[in-house]
Short mmCIF file of C-alpha atoms in Angstrom, two decimals:
data_model
loop_
_atom_site.label_atom_id
_atom_site.label_comp_id
_atom_site.label_asym_id
_atom_site.label_seq_id
_atom_site.Cartn_x
_atom_site.Cartn_y
_atom_site.Cartn_z
CA UNK A 1 -51.36 -34.88 38.67
CA UNK A 2 -51.70 -32.18 41.66
CA UNK A 3 -48.07 -33.37 42.90
CA UNK A 4 -46.84 -32.98 39.61
CA UNK A 5 -47.74 -29.40 39.23
CA UNK A 6 -47.01 -28.90 43.12
CA UNK A 7 -43.78 -30.01 42.82
CA UNK A 8 -43.27 -27.78 39.87
CA UNK A 9 -44.12 -25.29 41.55
CA UNK A 10 -41.68 -25.65 44.17
CA UNK A 11 -39.10 -26.27 41.77
CA UNK A 12 -39.60 -22.18 40.05
CA UNK A 13 -40.13 -20.83 43.54
CA UNK A 14 -36.32 -22.70 44.84
CA UNK A 15 -34.99 -21.56 41.54
CA UNK A 16 -36.52 -17.90 41.66
CA UNK A 17 -35.90 -17.90 45.99
CA UNK A 18 -32.29 -18.95 44.87
CA UNK A 19 -31.53 -16.02 42.03
CA UNK A 20 -30.66 -18.91 39.52
CA UNK A 21 -31.15 -16.94 35.88
CA UNK A 22 -30.52 -18.37 32.14
CA UNK A 23 -26.76 -17.74 30.04
CA UNK A 24 -26.31 -18.46 26.92
CA UNK A 25 -22.86 -19.74 24.98
CA UNK A 26 -23.89 -18.62 21.33
CA UNK A 27 -21.79 -20.73 18.29
CA UNK A 28 -18.56 -19.08 18.37
CA UNK A 29 -17.63 -18.74 22.10
CA UNK A 30 -16.38 -20.83 24.26
CA UNK A 31 -17.86 -20.10 27.90
CA UNK A 32 -15.78 -20.38 31.30
CA UNK A 33 -17.97 -20.98 34.37
CA UNK A 34 -17.07 -19.28 37.49
CA UNK A 35 -17.69 -19.46 40.78
CA UNK A 36 -17.15 -15.60 41.77
CA UNK A 37 -18.11 -16.28 45.76
CA UNK A 38 -16.57 -19.58 46.55
CA UNK A 39 -14.17 -19.98 49.27
CA UNK A 40 -11.67 -20.49 46.19
CA UNK A 41 -12.91 -17.03 44.54
CA UNK A 42 -12.73 -18.48 40.70
CA UNK A 43 -9.80 -20.37 41.07
CA UNK A 44 -11.85 -23.75 40.05
CA UNK A 45 -13.54 -23.23 36.29
CA UNK A 46 -15.90 -25.16 34.85
CA UNK A 47 -15.41 -24.58 30.62
CA UNK A 48 -18.57 -24.58 29.03
CA UNK A 49 -19.39 -25.21 25.10
CA UNK A 50 -22.42 -23.52 22.79
CA UNK A 51 -25.61 -24.03 24.98
CA UNK A 52 -27.79 -22.24 27.72
CA UNK A 53 -27.00 -22.57 31.29
CA UNK A 54 -28.45 -22.15 34.80
CA UNK A 55 -26.66 -20.11 37.28
CA UNK A 56 -26.94 -19.78 40.77
CA UNK A 57 -26.15 -16.09 42.41
CA UNK A 58 -22.66 -17.01 43.00
CA UNK A 59 -21.55 -18.23 39.38
CA UNK A 60 -20.74 -16.20 36.47
CA UNK A 61 -20.04 -16.99 32.61
CA UNK A 62 -17.45 -15.68 30.56
CA UNK A 63 -17.27 -15.85 26.94
CA UNK A 64 -14.29 -15.90 25.07
CA UNK A 65 -14.96 -15.21 20.69
CA UNK A 66 -12.51 -17.63 19.01
CA UNK A 67 -12.97 -16.54 15.42
CA UNK A 68 -11.38 -13.02 14.68
CA UNK A 69 -11.45 -10.25 16.65
CA UNK A 70 -10.47 -6.46 15.06
CA UNK A 71 -10.37 -4.00 17.50
CA UNK A 72 -9.16 0.04 16.68
CA UNK A 73 -8.11 1.73 19.47
CA UNK A 74 -9.56 5.17 19.90
CA UNK A 75 -7.07 6.80 21.86
CA UNK A 76 -3.86 6.84 20.33
CA UNK A 77 -0.56 4.90 21.85
CA UNK A 78 2.10 7.89 22.72
CA UNK A 79 5.63 6.81 22.30
CA UNK A 80 9.25 8.24 22.12
CA UNK A 81 12.01 7.87 19.31
CA UNK A 82 15.74 7.83 20.83
CA UNK A 83 16.06 11.53 19.69
CA UNK A 84 13.20 11.67 22.74
CA UNK A 85 10.89 12.65 20.34
CA UNK A 86 7.12 12.16 21.29
CA UNK A 87 5.07 10.40 18.77
CA UNK A 88 1.37 9.63 18.82
CA UNK A 89 -0.70 7.26 16.45
CA UNK A 90 -3.47 5.15 16.55
CA UNK A 91 -3.61 1.34 16.45
CA UNK A 92 -5.49 -1.70 15.65
CA UNK A 93 -4.99 -5.17 16.20
CA UNK A 94 -6.32 -8.04 15.22
CA UNK A 95 -6.72 -11.24 17.09
CA UNK A 96 -8.66 -14.36 18.27
CA UNK A 97 -8.44 -16.84 21.23
CA UNK A 98 -7.24 -20.31 21.47
CA UNK A 99 -10.28 -22.27 22.23
CA UNK A 100 -8.15 -25.01 24.09
CA UNK A 101 -6.95 -22.61 26.22
CA UNK A 102 -10.03 -20.34 26.93
CA UNK A 103 -9.66 -21.19 31.02
CA UNK A 104 -5.28 -20.61 31.33
CA UNK A 105 -6.98 -16.92 29.41
CA UNK A 106 -8.69 -16.63 32.01
CA UNK A 107 -6.51 -17.65 35.15
CA UNK A 108 -3.93 -15.32 33.68
CA UNK A 109 -6.27 -12.29 33.40
CA UNK A 110 -9.56 -13.18 35.55
CA UNK A 111 -11.37 -11.20 33.21
CA UNK A 112 -13.27 -10.97 29.73
CA UNK A 113 -12.17 -10.54 26.74
CA UNK A 114 -13.58 -6.78 26.36
CA UNK A 115 -11.70 -5.48 29.26
CA UNK A 116 -8.50 -7.50 28.14
CA UNK A 117 -8.25 -6.33 25.01
CA UNK A 118 -8.71 -2.86 26.69
CA UNK A 119 -6.60 -3.16 29.43
CA UNK A 120 -4.06 -5.96 29.06
CA UNK A 121 -3.60 -5.74 25.53
CA UNK A 122 -3.04 -2.54 25.20
CA UNK A 123 -0.74 -2.47 28.07
CA UNK A 124 1.12 -4.85 25.97
CA UNK A 125 1.20 -2.98 22.93
CA UNK A 126 2.24 0.10 24.89
CA UNK A 127 5.62 -1.56 26.04
CA UNK A 128 6.45 -3.12 23.39
CA UNK A 129 6.27 0.28 20.89
CA UNK A 130 8.26 2.16 24.16
CA UNK A 131 10.72 -0.43 23.40
CA UNK A 132 11.70 -0.49 19.97
CA UNK A 133 10.65 3.18 19.25
CA UNK A 134 13.46 3.92 21.34
CA UNK A 135 16.04 2.05 19.51
CA UNK A 136 14.81 4.01 16.25
CA UNK A 137 15.15 8.16 15.71
CA UNK A 138 13.26 10.14 14.48
CA UNK A 139 14.58 10.54 11.01
CA UNK A 140 14.70 6.44 10.40
CA UNK A 141 10.92 6.78 11.88
CA UNK A 142 9.73 9.00 8.88
CA UNK A 143 11.91 7.49 6.12
CA UNK A 144 9.69 4.30 6.58
CA UNK A 145 11.39 3.07 9.57
CA UNK A 146 7.09 2.65 11.05
CA UNK A 147 6.49 -0.51 9.14
CA UNK A 148 9.28 -2.17 10.91
CA UNK A 149 8.62 -0.88 13.97
CA UNK A 150 5.15 -2.13 14.11
CA UNK A 151 6.52 -5.95 12.79
CA UNK A 152 8.87 -5.30 15.94
CA UNK A 153 5.93 -4.58 18.38
CA UNK A 154 4.22 -7.75 16.85
CA UNK A 155 6.84 -10.40 17.11
CA UNK A 156 7.07 -9.17 20.76
CA UNK A 157 3.39 -9.58 21.26
CA UNK A 158 3.02 -13.67 19.53
CA UNK A 159 5.94 -14.81 22.23
CA UNK A 160 4.03 -13.37 25.26
CA UNK A 161 0.64 -14.35 24.35
CA UNK A 162 0.88 -16.99 22.28
CA UNK A 163 1.13 -19.34 24.72
CA UNK A 164 -1.34 -17.85 26.78
CA UNK A 165 -4.15 -18.08 24.45
CA UNK A 166 -3.89 -15.25 22.94
CA UNK A 167 -3.18 -15.49 18.88
CA UNK A 168 -2.28 -12.17 17.47
CA UNK A 169 -2.89 -12.11 13.40
CA UNK A 170 -1.42 -8.76 13.11
CA UNK A 171 -1.31 -4.48 14.01
CA UNK A 172 -2.34 -1.98 11.64
CA UNK A 173 -1.61 1.78 11.97
CA UNK A 174 -5.17 3.32 12.01
CA UNK A 175 -3.59 6.92 11.72
CA UNK A 176 -0.70 8.03 10.05
CA UNK A 177 1.92 8.94 12.60
CA UNK A 178 1.64 12.73 14.53
CA UNK A 179 4.69 14.39 14.77
CA UNK A 180 5.99 17.14 16.95
CA UNK A 181 5.66 20.58 15.15
CA UNK A 182 9.10 20.83 14.10
CA UNK A 183 10.08 17.09 12.84
CA UNK A 184 6.80 17.88 10.72
CA UNK A 185 7.62 21.79 9.21
CA UNK A 186 11.64 19.91 8.56
CA UNK A 187 9.27 16.74 6.80
CA UNK A 188 7.16 19.29 5.44
CA UNK A 189 10.85 21.13 3.61
CA UNK A 190 12.83 18.18 2.92
CA UNK A 191 9.37 16.57 1.10
CA UNK A 192 9.63 20.13 -0.66
CA UNK A 193 12.75 20.29 -1.96
CA UNK A 194 12.96 17.05 -3.15
CA UNK A 195 10.26 18.51 -5.24
CA UNK A 196 12.11 20.74 -6.27
CA UNK A 197 15.24 18.38 -7.66
CA UNK A 198 12.58 16.47 -9.70
CA UNK A 199 11.11 19.53 -10.76
CA UNK A 200 14.71 20.48 -11.95
CA UNK A 201 15.66 17.01 -13.07
CA UNK A 202 12.84 16.89 -15.28
CA UNK A 203 12.88 20.31 -16.44
CA UNK A 204 16.98 19.77 -17.84
CA UNK A 205 15.64 15.69 -19.18
CA UNK A 206 13.49 17.68 -21.10
CA UNK A 207 15.90 20.13 -21.96
CA UNK A 208 17.89 17.78 -23.13
CA UNK A 209 15.53 16.02 -25.23
CA UNK A 210 14.61 18.80 -26.94
CA UNK A 211 17.77 19.39 -27.99
CA UNK A 212 18.34 15.88 -29.19
CA UNK A 213 15.63 16.25 -30.89
CA UNK A 214 16.19 18.93 -32.58
CA UNK A 215 20.10 17.67 -33.61
CA UNK A 216 18.15 14.46 -35.12
CA UNK A 217 15.83 16.46 -37.09
CA UNK A 218 18.90 18.47 -38.45
CA UNK A 219 21.47 15.42 -38.82
CA UNK A 220 17.81 14.00 -41.45
CA UNK A 221 17.90 17.04 -43.04
CA UNK A 222 21.55 17.34 -43.63
CA UNK A 223 21.70 13.55 -44.94
CA UNK A 224 18.36 13.94 -47.02
CA UNK A 225 20.30 16.92 -48.40
CA UNK A 226 23.16 15.05 -49.29
CA UNK A 227 21.33 12.41 -50.75
CA UNK A 228 19.24 14.73 -53.07
CA UNK A 229 22.78 16.26 -53.98
CA UNK A 230 24.31 12.30 -54.59
CA UNK A 231 21.25 11.59 -56.41
CA UNK A 232 21.38 14.46 -58.68
CA UNK A 233 24.94 14.64 -59.37
CA UNK A 234 24.19 10.84 -60.08
CA UNK A 235 21.74 11.91 -62.59
CA UNK A 236 23.72 14.62 -64.52
CA UNK A 237 26.98 12.38 -64.63
CA UNK A 238 24.63 9.62 -66.23
CA UNK A 239 22.93 12.11 -68.48
CA UNK A 240 26.40 13.55 -69.86
CA UNK A 241 27.63 9.80 -69.82
CA UNK A 242 24.89 9.16 -71.97
CA UNK A 243 25.24 12.66 -74.64
CA UNK A 244 28.91 11.89 -75.06
CA UNK A 245 28.26 8.10 -76.10
CA UNK A 246 25.24 9.66 -77.48
CA UNK A 247 25.57 12.73 -79.45
CA UNK A 248 22.65 12.96 -81.94
CA UNK A 249 20.48 12.78 -78.60
CA UNK A 250 21.08 17.00 -78.43
CA UNK A 251 20.25 17.24 -82.31
CA UNK A 252 16.74 14.91 -81.47
CA UNK A 253 16.17 17.15 -78.65
CA UNK A 254 16.66 20.74 -80.28
CA UNK A 255 14.90 18.88 -83.27
CA UNK A 256 11.79 17.90 -80.58
CA UNK A 257 11.80 21.81 -79.47
CA UNK A 258 12.56 24.11 -83.05
CA UNK A 259 9.18 25.33 -84.36
CA UNK A 260 10.35 25.04 -87.71
CA UNK A 261 10.92 29.06 -88.50
CA UNK A 262 14.41 29.60 -89.79
CA UNK A 263 16.26 32.89 -87.94
CA UNK A 264 15.25 36.06 -90.53
CA UNK A 265 18.86 37.60 -89.72
CA UNK A 266 21.97 35.86 -89.63
CA UNK A 267 25.23 37.70 -87.91
CA UNK A 268 28.49 37.13 -90.08
CA UNK A 269 29.92 33.75 -88.88
CA UNK A 270 26.68 32.18 -87.51
CA UNK A 271 26.63 28.56 -87.56
CA UNK A 272 24.26 27.98 -89.97
CA UNK A 273 20.83 25.71 -89.19
CA UNK A 274 21.45 22.14 -87.81
CA UNK A 275 19.07 20.55 -90.64
CA UNK A 276 20.72 20.11 -94.07
CA UNK A 277 18.85 21.36 -96.39
CA UNK A 278 18.48 19.81 -100.29
#
């Protein structure tokens, strides 16, 4: 028993004296165990999976996440258009690390994922922005070309970084493009002119609509008047035709209206009452 205790004490003492420490590779990460100060200076790496590891004083583990990373750069990117206009904008990148290539990633950059993101990945984005924005003028960029620019930059990053093991998912504009002041004034003036033109077109369209409405209303009233006149004329014609065929109808109507009183005075030549007296 004493021997076991003594052996344990020696083991612990040896660990303390050699400066060993424990490192953990959590789920979703792949680690690369590196010899920091050996003769090879980190050239010989050992890939390690999820778990806990004892490290000597000259060893370290670089951890690479294999799930999607979303990073928004706080410092804006600056690039120039073909007509020498400086533009600034913040960009975000989404990517993940190929778990089968973490060793190659470390061999390429000799850095951890955070430093790769802040330094190397940012530089690649900046280079691609400068390259493609230099082929676009400020007008095409402001007129919707920023989407095309980001697509071209994404294609460049994928072709360059995919073979290394960094898989680019997408890039996005985190802020609006910041143009030079004179460009902003020109864009605002163009927007204002477009809005005035649209307002004028709307006014003209409204006037035309109101005029057409008045025309249709007048046409409707005219057609309505014609229909009423035609109806009245048809009614008169029908009545006349009926009276011609049945003249006694007039006498019946007169009888219906007569109150039975004979005229007290009759001038010479006046017609006698239409009711025969017996």
